[in-house]
CSV table of C-alpha atoms and ligand atoms in Angstrom, one decimal:
chain,number,residue,atom,x,y,z
P,127,MET,CA,19.2,-5.4,-18.9
P,128,GLN,CA,18.9,-3.9,-15.5
P,129,ARG,CA,15.2,-3.1,-14.4
P,130,ARG,CA,14.7,0.8,-13.3
P,131,ALA,CA,12.3,0.9,-10.6
P,132,LEU,CA,11.0,4.4,-8.7
P,133,VAL,CA,9.9,4.3,-5.2
P,134,THR,CA,7.9,6.8,-3.3
P,135,GLY,CA,8.0,6.7,0.4
P,136,VAL,CA,11.1,5.2,0.3
P,137,THR,CA,12.8,6.5,3.6
P,138,GLY,CA,9.2,5.1,5.1
P,139,GLN,CA,9.0,1.6,7.2
P,140,ASP,CA,7.6,-0.3,3.7
P,141,GLY,CA,9.8,1.9,1.1
P,142,SER,CA,13.0,1.0,2.9
P,143,TYR,CA,12.1,-2.9,3.0
P,144,LEU,CA,10.9,-2.7,-0.9
P,145,ALA,CA,14.4,-0.6,-1.6
P,146,GLU,CA,16.2,-3.7,-0.1
P,147,LEU,CA,14.0,-6.0,-1.8
P,148,LEU,CA,14.5,-4.3,-5.2
P,149,LEU,CA,18.4,-4.0,-4.8
P,150,SER,CA,18.6,-7.7,-4.1
P,151,LYS,CA,16.8,-8.8,-7.4
P,152,GLY,CA,19.3,-6.4,-9.2
P,153,TYR,CA,17.1,-3.4,-9.9
P,154,GLU,CA,18.7,0.1,-10.3
P,155,VAL,CA,16.5,1.9,-7.4
P,156,HIS,CA,15.4,5.1,-7.3
P,157,GLY,CA,13.8,6.5,-4.4
P,158,LEU,CA,11.5,9.8,-3.7
P,159,ARG,CA,12.1,11.6,-0.5
P,160,ARG,CA,11.3,15.1,0.5
P,161,ARG,CA,12.8,18.1,1.8
P,162,SER,CA,13.0,18.1,5.9
P,163,SER,CA,15.1,20.4,8.2
P,164,THR,CA,16.4,17.0,9.3
P,165,PHE,CA,17.8,14.2,7.8
P,166,GLY,CA,14.8,11.7,8.2
P,167,THR,CA,17.1,8.5,6.1
P,168,GLN,CA,17.7,6.9,9.2
P,169,ARG,CA,16.1,3.2,8.1
P,170,ILE,CA,18.1,3.7,4.4
P,171,GLU,CA,21.3,5.1,5.7
P,172,HIS,CA,22.8,1.8,5.0
P,173,LEU,CA,21.9,1.7,1.3
P,174,ILE,CA,22.9,5.1,0.5
P,175,PHE,CA,26.1,5.7,2.4
P,176,GLY,CA,29.0,3.7,2.3
P,177,GLU,CA,31.5,2.5,-0.5
P,178,LYS,CA,29.1,2.4,-3.4
P,179,PRO,CA,25.8,3.9,-2.6
P,180,GLN,CA,23.2,1.4,-4.2
P,181,LEU,CA,19.7,4.0,-3.7
P,182,HIS,CA,19.6,7.1,-5.8
P,183,LEU,CA,18.1,9.7,-3.6
P,184,HIS,CA,15.7,12.4,-5.5
P,185,TYR,CA,14.4,15.4,-3.8
P,186,GLY,CA,10.6,16.0,-4.8
P,187,ASP,CA,6.5,15.8,-3.1
P,188,LEU,CA,3.1,14.1,-3.9
P,189,SER,CA,2.2,17.7,-3.8
P,190,ASP,CA,4.3,19.1,-6.5
P,191,GLY,CA,3.0,17.2,-9.6
P,192,ASN,CA,5.4,19.1,-12.6
P,193,GLY,CA,8.2,18.1,-10.6
P,194,LEU,CA,7.1,14.1,-10.4
P,195,VAL,CA,6.6,14.1,-14.0
P,196,ARG,CA,10.8,16.0,-14.7
P,197,LEU,CA,11.3,12.9,-12.4
P,198,ILE,CA,9.7,10.4,-13.8
P,199,ARG,CA,11.2,11.7,-17.6
P,200,GLU,CA,14.8,11.6,-16.3
P,201,ILE,CA,14.9,8.1,-14.1
P,202,ARG,CA,12.3,6.1,-17.0
P,203,PRO,CA,11.4,3.6,-14.5
P,204,GLN,CA,9.6,0.4,-15.6
P,205,GLU,CA,8.1,0.6,-11.9
P,206,VAL,CA,7.3,3.0,-9.8
P,207,TYR,CA,5.5,1.7,-6.3
P,208,ASN,CA,3.7,4.7,-4.8
P,209,LEU,CA,4.4,4.2,-0.8
P,210,ALA,CA,5.0,7.8,0.0
P,211,ALA,CA,1.2,9.2,2.2
P,212,GLN,CA,0.0,10.8,5.4
P,213,SER,CA,-0.1,7.5,7.0
P,214,HIS,CA,-1.4,8.2,10.3
P,215,VAL,CA,-4.8,7.3,10.5
P,216,ARG,CA,-5.7,9.9,14.4
P,217,VAL,CA,-3.7,12.3,12.6
P,218,SER,CA,-5.3,12.3,9.6
P,219,PHE,CA,-8.6,13.5,11.5
P,220,ASP,CA,-6.7,16.6,12.9
P,221,GLN,CA,-5.2,17.3,8.6
P,222,PRO,CA,-8.2,16.3,7.0
P,223,ALA,CA,-7.2,18.6,3.8
P,224,TYR,CA,-3.4,17.7,3.9
P,225,THR,CA,-4.5,13.7,4.3
P,226,ALA,CA,-6.3,14.4,1.2
P,227,ASP,CA,-3.8,16.3,-0.5
P,228,VAL,CA,-1.1,14.2,-0.1
P,229,THR,CA,-2.4,10.8,0.3
P,230,ALA,CA,-5.4,10.8,-2.5
P,231,VAL,CA,-4.9,13.7,-5.1
P,232,GLY,CA,-1.0,12.8,-4.9
P,233,THR,CA,-1.8,9.8,-5.9
P,234,LEU,CA,-3.4,11.1,-9.0
P,235,ARG,CA,-0.6,13.5,-9.8
P,236,LEU,CA,1.8,10.2,-9.7
P,237,LEU,CA,-0.8,8.6,-12.2
P,238,GLU,CA,-1.1,11.8,-14.4
P,239,ALA,CA,2.9,12.2,-14.9
P,240,ILE,CA,3.3,8.6,-15.4
P,241,ARG,CA,0.5,8.4,-18.3
P,242,ASP,CA,2.3,11.7,-19.7
P,243,VAL,CA,6.1,10.2,-19.9
P,244,GLN,CA,4.4,7.0,-21.1
P,245,ASP,CA,2.2,8.1,-23.9
P,246,ASP,CA,5.6,10.1,-24.7
P,247,THR,CA,8.0,7.4,-25.0
P,248,GLY,CA,5.4,4.6,-25.7
P,249,GLU,CA,7.9,2.5,-22.9
P,250,GLN,CA,5.3,0.8,-20.3
P,251,ILE,CA,5.6,1.5,-16.6
P,252,ARG,CA,4.1,-0.4,-14.3
P,253,PHE,CA,2.4,0.7,-11.2
P,254,TYR,CA,2.0,-0.2,-7.5
P,255,GLN,CA,-0.6,1.8,-5.0
P,256,ALA,CA,-0.7,1.0,-1.5
P,257,SER,CA,-4.3,0.7,-0.7
P,258,SER,CA,-5.2,-0.2,2.9
P,259,SER,CA,-7.6,-2.5,5.0
P,260,GLU,CA,-8.5,0.6,6.7
P,261,MET,CA,-11.0,1.0,3.5
P,262,TYR,CA,-13.4,-1.6,4.7
P,263,GLY,CA,-13.2,0.5,8.1
P,264,LYS,CA,-16.9,-0.3,9.7
P,265,VAL,CA,-16.7,-3.9,8.3
P,266,VAL,CA,-19.9,-4.8,6.5
P,267,GLU,CA,-18.5,-8.4,6.2
P,268,THR,CA,-15.3,-10.5,8.2
P,269,PRO,CA,-13.4,-11.5,6.5
P,270,GLN,CA,-12.6,-8.7,4.0
P,271,LYS,CA,-11.9,-9.9,0.8
P,272,GLU,CA,-11.1,-8.0,-2.8
P,273,THR,CA,-15.1,-8.2,-2.9
P,274,THR,CA,-16.0,-6.9,0.2
P,275,PRO,CA,-17.7,-3.6,0.3
P,276,PHE,CA,-15.8,-0.4,1.5
P,277,TYR,CA,-16.7,2.0,4.6
P,278,PRO,CA,-14.1,3.7,5.6
P,279,ARG,CA,-13.8,5.3,8.9
P,280,SER,CA,-11.5,8.5,9.2
P,281,PRO,CA,-10.4,11.3,6.4
P,282,TYR,CA,-6.8,8.5,6.0
P,283,GLY,CA,-9.4,5.9,4.6
P,284,VAL,CA,-11.4,7.9,2.7
P,285,ALA,CA,-8.6,9.7,1.1
P,286,LYS,CA,-6.8,6.0,0.7
P,287,LEU,CA,-9.7,4.8,-1.2
P,288,TYR,CA,-10.0,7.9,-3.8
P,289,GLY,CA,-6.4,6.7,-4.3
P,290,HIS,CA,-7.5,3.0,-4.6
P,291,TRP,CA,-10.4,3.8,-7.2
P,292,ILE,CA,-8.3,6.4,-9.4
P,293,THR,CA,-5.7,4.0,-9.7
P,294,VAL,CA,-8.3,1.4,-10.7
P,295,ASN,CA,-10.2,3.6,-12.6
P,296,TYR,CA,-7.0,4.5,-14.9
P,297,ARG,CA,-6.0,1.2,-15.4
P,298,GLU,CA,-9.8,0.5,-16.8
P,299,SER,CA,-9.5,4.1,-19.0
P,300,TYR,CA,-6.2,3.9,-20.1
P,301,GLY,CA,-4.5,0.8,-19.8
P,302,LEU,CA,-2.0,1.1,-17.3
P,303,HIS,CA,-0.5,-1.8,-15.9
P,304,ALA,CA,-1.6,-0.3,-12.2
P,305,SER,CA,-2.4,-2.9,-9.3
P,306,CYS,CA,-3.3,-2.1,-6.0
P,307,GLY,CA,-2.3,-4.1,-2.6
P,308,ILE,CA,-4.8,-3.6,0.1
P,309,LEU,CA,-3.2,-4.2,2.9
P,310,PHE,CA,-3.7,-4.9,6.4
P,311,ASN,CA,-1.6,-3.8,9.2
P,312,HIS,CA,2.4,-4.8,8.8
P,313,GLU,CA,4.8,-3.7,11.4
P,314,SER,CA,8.6,-4.0,12.3
P,315,PRO,CA,11.5,-3.0,14.4
P,316,ARG,CA,11.0,0.2,11.5
P,317,ARG,CA,7.4,0.9,12.2
P,318,GLY,CA,7.4,4.8,12.7
P,319,GLU,CA,6.7,4.9,16.7
P,320,THR,CA,3.3,6.3,16.9
P,321,PHE,CA,1.8,3.4,15.9
P,322,VAL,CA,0.3,0.9,18.2
P,323,THR,CA,2.9,-2.0,18.2
P,324,ARG,CA,5.7,0.1,17.9
P,325,LYS,CA,4.3,2.2,20.9
P,326,ILE,CA,4.3,-0.7,23.0
P,327,THR,CA,7.5,-2.6,22.0
P,328,ARG,CA,9.3,1.1,22.5
P,329,ALA,CA,7.6,1.5,25.8
P,330,ALA,CA,7.5,-2.2,27.3
P,331,THR,CA,11.6,-2.3,26.8
P,332,ARG,CA,12.2,1.3,28.4
P,333,ILE,CA,10.0,0.3,31.0
P,334,LYS,CA,11.9,-2.9,31.9
P,335,LEU,CA,15.4,-0.9,31.7
P,336,GLY,CA,14.1,1.6,34.1
P,337,LEU,CA,13.5,4.6,31.5
P,338,GLN,CA,10.2,4.8,31.6
P,339,GLU,CA,7.8,4.2,34.4
P,340,LYS,CA,3.9,4.3,32.4
P,341,LEU,CA,2.4,3.6,28.8
P,342,TYR,CA,-0.6,5.4,28.2
P,343,LEU,CA,-3.0,4.1,25.3
P,344,GLY,CA,-6.3,4.6,23.9
P,345,ASN,CA,-8.9,1.9,22.6
P,346,LEU,CA,-7.1,-1.8,23.7
P,347,ASP,CA,-10.0,-3.9,22.6
P,348,ALA,CA,-9.5,-3.0,19.1
P,349,GLN,CA,-8.1,-5.8,16.9
P,350,ARG,CA,-6.2,-6.5,13.9
P,351,ASP,CA,-4.7,-8.5,11.7
P,352,TRP,CA,-1.3,-7.9,11.8
P,353,GLY,CA,2.1,-9.0,9.7
P,354,PHE,CA,5.5,-8.4,9.1
P,355,ALA,CA,6.2,-5.3,7.0
P,356,GLY,CA,9.6,-7.3,5.0
P,357,ASP,CA,6.9,-10.4,4.0
P,358,TYR,CA,4.5,-7.7,2.6
P,359,VAL,CA,7.0,-5.9,0.2
P,360,GLU,CA,7.5,-9.2,-1.7
P,361,GLY,CA,3.7,-9.0,-2.3
P,362,MET,CA,4.2,-5.4,-3.8
P,363,TRP,CA,7.1,-6.8,-6.2
P,364,ARG,CA,5.4,-9.9,-7.1
P,365,MET,CA,2.1,-8.1,-8.0
P,366,LEU,CA,3.6,-6.2,-10.7
P,367,GLN,CA,5.5,-9.3,-12.1
P,368,GLN,CA,2.2,-10.8,-13.5
P,369,ASP,CA,0.9,-10.2,-17.1
P,370,LYS,CA,-2.5,-8.4,-16.1
P,371,PRO,CA,-3.0,-5.8,-13.1
P,372,ASP,CA,-5.3,-7.3,-10.9
P,373,ASP,CA,-6.1,-5.7,-7.2
P,374,TYR,CA,-4.7,-8.1,-4.2
P,375,VAL,CA,-5.7,-8.1,-0.4
P,376,ILE,CA,-2.4,-9.1,1.7
P,377,ALA,CA,-3.0,-10.3,5.2
P,378,THR,CA,-2.2,-13.1,7.8
P,379,ASN,CA,-6.1,-14.4,8.3
P,380,GLU,CA,-5.0,-13.8,12.2
P,381,LEU,CA,-6.9,-11.8,14.8
P,382,TYR,CA,-5.5,-10.0,17.9
P,383,SER,CA,-6.3,-7.6,19.8
P,384,VAL,CA,-4.1,-4.5,21.6
P,385,ARG,CA,-4.5,-5.5,24.5
P,386,GLU,CA,-3.4,-9.3,23.6
P,387,PHE,CA,-0.3,-7.3,21.9
P,388,CYS,CA,0.6,-5.8,25.3
P,389,GLU,CA,0.1,-9.0,26.9
P,390,LYS,CA,2.6,-11.0,24.5
P,391,THR,CA,5.6,-7.8,24.3
P,392,PHE,CA,5.5,-7.6,28.2
P,393,SER,CA,5.2,-11.2,29.5
P,394,ARG,CA,8.1,-11.5,26.9
P,395,LEU,CA,10.3,-9.3,29.3
P,396,ASP,CA,8.6,-11.0,32.5
P,397,LEU,CA,6.6,-8.0,33.2
P,398,ASP,CA,2.7,-7.8,33.6
P,399,TYR,CA,1.2,-5.1,31.2
P,400,GLN,CA,-1.4,-4.7,33.4
P,401,ASP,CA,1.1,-3.0,36.1
P,402,PHE,CA,2.2,-0.4,33.3
P,403,VAL,CA,-0.1,0.5,30.8
P,404,GLU,CA,-3.1,3.0,31.5
P,405,VAL,CA,-5.8,4.5,29.5
P,406,ASP,CA,-5.8,7.5,28.6
P,407,PRO,CA,-8.7,9.2,26.1
P,408,ARG,CA,-6.5,11.5,24.5
P,409,TYR,CA,-5.3,8.5,22.2
P,410,TYR,CA,-9.3,7.5,21.1
P,411,ARG,CA,-10.3,8.3,17.9
P,412,PRO,CA,-13.4,10.3,16.9
P,413,ALA,CA,-14.6,7.1,14.8
P,414,GLU,CA,-12.9,4.0,15.1
P,415,VAL,CA,-12.2,0.4,13.4
P,416,ASP,CA,-12.9,-2.4,15.6
P,417,LEU,CA,-11.6,-4.9,13.8
P,418,LEU,CA,-10.1,-5.9,10.4
P,419,LEU,CA,-9.2,-9.0,9.9
P,420,GLY,CA,-7.9,-10.2,6.0
P,421,ASP,CA,-8.4,-13.0,3.7
P,422,SER,CA,-5.7,-13.4,1.4
P,423,THR,CA,-6.6,-16.3,-0.6
P,424,LYS,CA,-6.3,-14.8,-4.0
P,425,ALA,CA,-2.9,-13.4,-3.2
P,426,ARG,CA,-1.9,-16.8,-2.3
P,427,LYS,CA,-3.0,-19.0,-5.0
P,428,ARG,CA,-2.0,-15.9,-7.8
P,429,LEU,CA,0.8,-15.0,-6.9
P,430,GLY,CA,2.1,-17.5,-4.9
P,431,TRP,CA,2.3,-15.2,-1.9
P,432,LYS,CA,1.9,-15.9,2.1
P,433,PRO,CA,3.6,-14.7,5.2
P,434,GLN,CA,6.6,-16.2,6.6
P,435,THR,CA,6.6,-15.0,9.9
P,436,SER,CA,4.5,-15.8,12.7
P,437,PHE,CA,2.8,-12.9,15.8
P,438,ASP,CA,4.9,-14.6,18.4
P,439,GLN,CA,8.1,-13.8,16.0
P,440,LEU,CA,7.0,-10.5,14.8
P,441,VAL,CA,6.6,-9.3,18.4
P,442,ASP,CA,10.1,-11.3,19.4
P,443,MET,CA,11.8,-9.2,16.4
P,444,MET,CA,10.3,-5.8,17.7
P,445,VAL,CA,11.3,-6.2,21.7
P,446,GLU,CA,14.7,-7.5,20.6
P,447,SER,CA,15.4,-4.6,18.4
P,448,ASP,CA,13.8,-1.8,20.9
P,449,LEU,CA,15.7,-4.0,23.7
P,450,GLU,CA,18.8,-2.8,22.2
P,451,LEU,CA,18.1,0.5,21.7
P,452,ALA,CA,16.9,1.0,25.3
P,453,SER,CA,20.3,-0.5,26.3
P,454,GLN,CA,21.9,2.2,24.1
P,455,GLU,CA,19.7,4.9,25.4
P,456,LYS,CA,20.2,4.0,29.1
P,457,ALA,CA,24.5,3.5,28.5
P,458,LEU,CA,24.2,7.1,27.1
P,459,ALA,CA,22.0,8.3,29.7
P,460,ASN,CA,24.8,6.5,32.4
P,461,ARG,CA,27.3,8.2,30.5
P,462,ASP,CA,25.7,12.1,31.1
P,463,THR,CA,25.3,11.2,34.7
P,464,ALA,CA,28.6,10.0,35.4
P,465,ARG,CA,30.0,13.1,33.4
P,466,VAL,CA,27.6,15.4,35.2
P,467,ARG,CA,29.3,14.2,38.7
P,468,ARG,CA,33.1,14.8,37.3
P,469,ALA,CA,31.9,18.2,36.5
P,470,ALA,CA,30.6,18.9,40.1
L,772,NAP,P1,5.4,5.4,6.5
L,772,NAP,O1,6.2,4.7,7.3
L,772,NAP,O2,4.8,6.4,7.6
L,772,NAP,O3,6.2,6.2,5.2
L,772,NAP,C1,5.2,6.9,4.4
L,772,NAP,C2,6.2,7.3,3.6
L,772,NAP,O4,5.6,8.8,3.0
L,772,NAP,C3,7.3,8.3,4.0
L,772,NAP,O5,8.9,7.9,3.5
L,772,NAP,C4,6.9,9.9,4.0
L,772,NAP,O6,8.3,10.4,4.2
L,772,NAP,C5,6.6,9.8,3.0
L,772,NAP,N1,5.9,10.6,2.4
L,772,NAP,C6,4.3,11.5,3.2
L,772,NAP,N2,4.4,12.8,2.8
L,772,NAP,C7,4.3,12.7,1.7
L,772,NAP,C8,4.9,13.9,0.7
L,772,NAP,N3,3.7,14.8,0.5
L,772,NAP,N4,5.5,13.6,-0.5
L,772,NAP,C9,6.5,12.5,-0.4
L,772,NAP,N5,6.2,11.2,0.0
L,772,NAP,C10,5.7,11.5,1.4
L,772,NAP,O7,4.1,4.6,6.2
L,772,NAP,P2,4.6,2.8,6.0
L,772,NAP,O8,4.0,2.2,7.3
L,772,NAP,O9,5.5,2.9,5.6
L,772,NAP,O10,3.4,2.7,4.7
L,772,NAP,C11,3.4,2.6,3.4
L,772,NAP,C12,2.4,2.7,2.7
L,772,NAP,O11,1.5,1.8,3.1
L,772,NAP,C13,1.5,4.2,2.8
L,772,NAP,O12,0.9,4.7,1.5
L,772,NAP,C14,0.5,3.5,3.6
L,772,NAP,O13,-0.5,4.5,3.8
L,772,NAP,C15,0.4,2.1,3.3
L,772,NAP,N6,-0.4,1.2,4.1
L,772,NAP,C16,0.3,1.2,5.1
L,772,NAP,C17,0.2,-0.1,6.0
L,772,NAP,C18,0.6,-0.6,7.0
L,772,NAP,O14,0.5,-1.4,8.2
L,772,NAP,N7,2.0,-0.3,7.5
L,772,NAP,C19,-1.1,-0.8,6.1
L,772,NAP,C20,-1.7,-0.5,4.4
L,772,NAP,C21,-1.2,0.5,3.9
L,772,NAP,P3,9.3,10.9,5.3
L,772,NAP,O15,9.9,10.1,5.8
L,772,NAP,O16,9.7,12.0,5.0
L,772,NAP,O17,7.8,11.2,6.2
L,773,F7E,O1,-3.9,1.7,15.3
L,773,F7E,C1,-5.3,1.3,18.3
L,773,F7E,C2,-6.1,2.6,17.7
L,773,F7E,O2,-2.2,3.9,14.5
L,773,F7E,C3,-3.9,0.4,15.5
L,773,F7E,C4,-1.6,2.5,9.7
L,773,F7E,O3,-0.1,1.8,8.9
L,773,F7E,O4,-2.8,0.5,9.5
L,773,F7E,C5,-2.1,1.5,10.3
L,773,F7E,O5,-3.7,2.2,11.0
L,773,F7E,C6,-5.4,0.0,16.6
L,773,F7E,C7,-6.2,1.4,16.4
L,773,F7E,O6,-2.7,1.4,13.1
L,773,F7E,C8,-3.6,3.6,20.4
L,773,F7E,O7,-7.3,3.0,17.8
L,773,F7E,C9,-5.1,2.1,20.9
L,773,F7E,O8,-7.4,0.6,16.5
L,773,F7E,O9,-1.3,1.5,14.7
L,773,F7E,P1,-2.5,2.1,14.5
L,773,F7E,P2,-4.2,1.7,12.4
L,773,F7E,O10,-4.9,3.1,12.7
L,773,F7E,O11,-4.6,0.7,12.3
L,773,F7E,C10,-3.6,0.9,8.6
L,773,F7E,C11,-4.2,-0.8,7.5
L,773,F7E,C12,-2.6,1.8,7.4
L,773,F7E,O12,-3.1,1.7,6.3
L,773,F7E,C13,-2.5,2.9,8.3
L,773,F7E,O13,-1.5,3.7,7.5
L,773,F7E,O14,-4.8,0.4,18.1
L,773,F7E,N1,-4.6,2.1,19.9
L,773,F7E,N2,-4.4,3.0,21.9
L,773,F7E,C14,-4.0,2.8,19.7
L,773,F7E,N3,-3.3,3.5,18.1
L,773,F7E,C15,-2.1,4.5,18.3
L,773,F7E,N4,-1.6,4.7,17.4
L,773,F7E,N5,-1.8,4.7,19.7
L,773,F7E,C16,-2.2,4.3,21.1
L,773,F7E,O15,-1.6,4.7,22.0
């Protein structure tokens, strides 16, 4: 029997990779999309257009509990992956209540919808919650593993901690097959452009082609455990294939600083980052997370999961993709200049 999955946050970085993975495994895949004045489906266009659309999109929002119940009743998924969130840490300081409503209470609304429909139909719905290493925040031990106490440092981290614990609580209270993936930072050419890695690869490639002069960043000394998003969605899927639900850290177990990410990216383009990168305190956060380093031993042992992409390969992949994007931008700019010259 073909399995059905619902992915919230399907238009985001992870949603697009997870949808591809599930489709490759033969799932019927449904995705939740928000209404927006623009399309917002760039990352999944290859899955929704074309001769045979593969991905079924539904309008919905984590702030609309009734809509979630209706949708789950209609789709009757066996697996639900909750990837939707206001996911930007810096933005969560500007929009703390909104972040709590979507990222924290939104998870509760989805769990309630699942519980309602599961009770009515008697069919099990397995649930994945996108928990985050941001919950460790001001870390109390290094590296961080499943048993490390949490100490969130942002409204986002606090909201994710609520989503995490309410998922654990619904598992323990109602016997839901609900698992949390505590994922450390993961990046890709599809990463949003305001997260630091993509901001760096986008700017460095534009600088290389003469489209930009400087790159303004905040704390260059912050250290992160950066993996490839395409590898991490495999871990999400594996969690829901286990007989028993549980929580797992997914990480590379390697640490680099923002400064090292800059060095690596610019040198890949034969440039010295020190000539182009400037610190702008506007990008500092009211409370910073200095270091996040994961220990993914449990996922490696129990799920047989491990990262397939090295740090260097990740940087190469992002630089190559953004160089192509910058070339297209340059070609367009040249064409427009030629058009203006002809018209003058
Ligand atoms: P992302 O690219 O920012 O995607 C977030 C997704 O959530 C988008 O599809 C977005 O829709 C959707 N969304 C936002 N608000 C919503 C709402 N009110 N109702 C329904 N959908 C909403 O994030 P990502 O990097 O793919 O991360 C996926 C999940 O993992 C997030 O929950 C994030 O917090 C968590 N996480 C990420 C990382 C990481 O390093 N990437 C690490 C740990 C945990 P639009 O496209 O319309 O904006
Ligand atoms: O920042 C520093 C910044 O925004 C990383 C989300 O996916 O991962 C992500 O959250 C570090 C921080 O990611 C700039 O201060 C310096 O220390 O790329 P980021 P994040 O905050 O770690 C976690 C695991 C999630 O769950 C989140 O959803 O880089 N930094 N200069 C900067 N960061 C940004 N964004 N922009 C700068 O200019």
